[in-house]
């Protein structure tokens, strides 16, 4: 039983396992406090993990290690970005994922060049950079309903421009 508890702690499976660096006894105690449904979900995740090829398991372990090494501010930024992504409409998510896949298909040199062009653009346009950061702060402070209203207004504006 200890082996799979350690594996679940390594995987960071769910909120009950979010405390990185817990001692195995702490993880076991938290497991004992979980509902049967939560335990069943964790067992299923472990089965899925063990069914993965070893290279995929190693990739997941490396991702967990990278996550644990992040400073708290960076973890919070990642959580906010994930939450914002999850609040996108399915179409918007698909478009964003397609753009990400396009970016990933670039060579490392092309990606670096694109990053450099963006940095240069933002340096050359400090007002645009300031505005982008302000827009991001404002977006993050909006409620889900406010964000959806903003998305709808942007869609309407795009449609009017497209006519």
PDB file of C-alpha atoms in Angstrom, residues 67-143:
ATOM      1  CA  UNK A  67       6.203  22.282 -10.506  1.00  0.00           C
ATOM      2  CA  UNK A  68       7.510  21.692  -6.995  1.00  0.00           C
ATOM      3  CA  UNK A  69      10.587  23.818  -7.752  1.00  0.00           C
ATOM      4  CA  UNK A  70       8.519  26.834  -8.839  1.00  0.00           C
ATOM      5  CA  UNK A  71       8.271  29.768  -6.445  1.00  0.00           C
ATOM      6  CA  UNK A  72       4.773  30.326  -4.973  1.00  0.00           C
ATOM      7  CA  UNK A  73       4.153  33.425  -7.137  1.00  0.00           C
ATOM      8  CA  UNK A  74       4.834  31.465 -10.307  1.00  0.00           C
ATOM      9  CA  UNK A  75       2.578  28.621  -9.165  1.00  0.00           C
ATOM     10  CA  UNK A  76      -0.192  31.147  -8.578  1.00  0.00           C
ATOM     11  CA  UNK A  77       0.307  32.627 -12.046  1.00  0.00           C
ATOM     12  CA  UNK A  78       0.072  29.160 -13.584  1.00  0.00           C
ATOM     13  CA  UNK A  79      -3.115  28.444 -11.605  1.00  0.00           C
ATOM     14  CA  UNK A  80      -4.656  31.720 -12.779  1.00  0.00           C
ATOM     15  CA  UNK A  81      -3.749  30.981 -16.398  1.00  0.00           C
ATOM     16  CA  UNK A  82      -5.256  27.511 -16.124  1.00  0.00           C
ATOM     17  CA  UNK A  83      -8.410  28.915 -14.591  1.00  0.00           C
ATOM     18  CA  UNK A  84      -8.662  31.511 -17.367  1.00  0.00           C
ATOM     19  CA  UNK A  85      -8.157  28.775 -19.986  1.00  0.00           C
ATOM     20  CA  UNK A  86     -10.876  26.628 -18.417  1.00  0.00           C
ATOM     21  CA  UNK A  87     -13.274  29.568 -18.558  1.00  0.00           C
ATOM     22  CA  UNK A  88     -12.828  29.959 -22.307  1.00  0.00           C
ATOM     23  CA  UNK A  89     -15.527  28.644 -24.581  1.00  0.00           C
ATOM     24  CA  UNK A  90     -14.757  25.283 -26.237  1.00  0.00           C
ATOM     25  CA  UNK A  91     -14.157  27.067 -29.566  1.00  0.00           C
ATOM     26  CA  UNK A  92     -11.755  29.529 -27.976  1.00  0.00           C
ATOM     27  CA  UNK A  93      -9.889  26.691 -26.276  1.00  0.00           C
ATOM     28  CA  UNK A  94      -9.559  24.832 -29.567  1.00  0.00           C
ATOM     29  CA  UNK A  95      -8.217  27.950 -31.315  1.00  0.00           C
ATOM     30  CA  UNK A  96      -5.718  28.566 -28.549  1.00  0.00           C
ATOM     31  CA  UNK A  97      -4.594  24.931 -28.578  1.00  0.00           C
ATOM     32  CA  UNK A  98      -4.202  25.084 -32.366  1.00  0.00           C
ATOM     33  CA  UNK A  99      -2.042  28.200 -32.008  1.00  0.00           C
ATOM     34  CA  UNK A 100       0.025  26.429 -29.349  1.00  0.00           C
ATOM     35  CA  UNK A 101       0.490  23.396 -31.605  1.00  0.00           C
ATOM     36  CA  UNK A 102       1.546  25.730 -34.428  1.00  0.00           C
ATOM     37  CA  UNK A 103       4.063  27.371 -32.110  1.00  0.00           C
ATOM     38  CA  UNK A 104       5.339  23.968 -30.960  1.00  0.00           C
ATOM     39  CA  UNK A 105       5.802  22.879 -34.578  1.00  0.00           C
ATOM     40  CA  UNK A 106       8.297  25.693 -35.135  1.00  0.00           C
ATOM     41  CA  UNK A 107      11.956  24.906 -34.878  1.00  0.00           C
ATOM     42  CA  UNK A 108      13.649  26.043 -31.659  1.00  0.00           C
ATOM     43  CA  UNK A 109      15.338  28.799 -33.675  1.00  0.00           C
ATOM     44  CA  UNK A 110      11.991  30.012 -35.075  1.00  0.00           C
ATOM     45  CA  UNK A 111      10.430  29.988 -31.591  1.00  0.00           C
ATOM     46  CA  UNK A 112      13.346  31.963 -30.211  1.00  0.00           C
ATOM     47  CA  UNK A 113      13.085  34.424 -33.087  1.00  0.00           C
ATOM     48  CA  UNK A 114       9.355  34.885 -32.450  1.00  0.00           C
ATOM     49  CA  UNK A 115       9.978  35.455 -28.725  1.00  0.00           C
ATOM     50  CA  UNK A 116      12.710  37.952 -29.552  1.00  0.00           C
ATOM     51  CA  UNK A 117      10.433  39.822 -31.977  1.00  0.00           C
ATOM     52  CA  UNK A 118       7.760  40.072 -29.276  1.00  0.00           C
ATOM     53  CA  UNK A 119      10.281  41.339 -26.711  1.00  0.00           C
ATOM     54  CA  UNK A 120      11.553  43.934 -29.191  1.00  0.00           C
ATOM     55  CA  UNK A 121       8.013  45.013 -30.025  1.00  0.00           C
ATOM     56  CA  UNK A 122       7.165  45.448 -26.354  1.00  0.00           C
ATOM     57  CA  UNK A 123      10.430  47.312 -25.671  1.00  0.00           C
ATOM     58  CA  UNK A 124       9.833  49.604 -28.642  1.00  0.00           C
ATOM     59  CA  UNK A 125       6.233  50.173 -27.545  1.00  0.00           C
ATOM     60  CA  UNK A 126       6.333  50.732 -23.773  1.00  0.00           C
ATOM     61  CA  UNK A 127       2.809  52.128 -23.799  1.00  0.00           C
ATOM     62  CA  UNK A 128       1.514  48.979 -25.527  1.00  0.00           C
ATOM     63  CA  UNK A 129       3.349  46.839 -22.971  1.00  0.00           C
ATOM     64  CA  UNK A 130       1.888  48.845 -20.099  1.00  0.00           C
ATOM     65  CA  UNK A 131      -1.570  48.515 -21.626  1.00  0.00           C
ATOM     66  CA  UNK A 132      -1.195  44.749 -22.096  1.00  0.00           C
ATOM     67  CA  UNK A 133      -0.181  44.327 -18.448  1.00  0.00           C
ATOM     68  CA  UNK A 134      -3.038  46.535 -17.285  1.00  0.00           C
ATOM     69  CA  UNK A 135      -5.491  44.562 -19.432  1.00  0.00           C
ATOM     70  CA  UNK A 136      -4.191  41.326 -17.916  1.00  0.00           C
ATOM     71  CA  UNK A 137      -4.600  42.650 -14.361  1.00  0.00           C
ATOM     72  CA  UNK A 138      -8.116  43.827 -15.181  1.00  0.00           C
ATOM     73  CA  UNK A 139      -9.015  40.476 -16.794  1.00  0.00           C
ATOM     74  CA  UNK A 140      -7.809  38.541 -13.762  1.00  0.00           C
ATOM     75  CA  UNK A 141      -9.908  40.702 -11.446  1.00  0.00           C
ATOM     76  CA  UNK A 142     -13.119  40.099 -13.441  1.00  0.00           C
ATOM     77  CA  UNK A 143     -15.778  37.624 -12.456  1.00  0.00           C
TER      78      UNK A 143
END
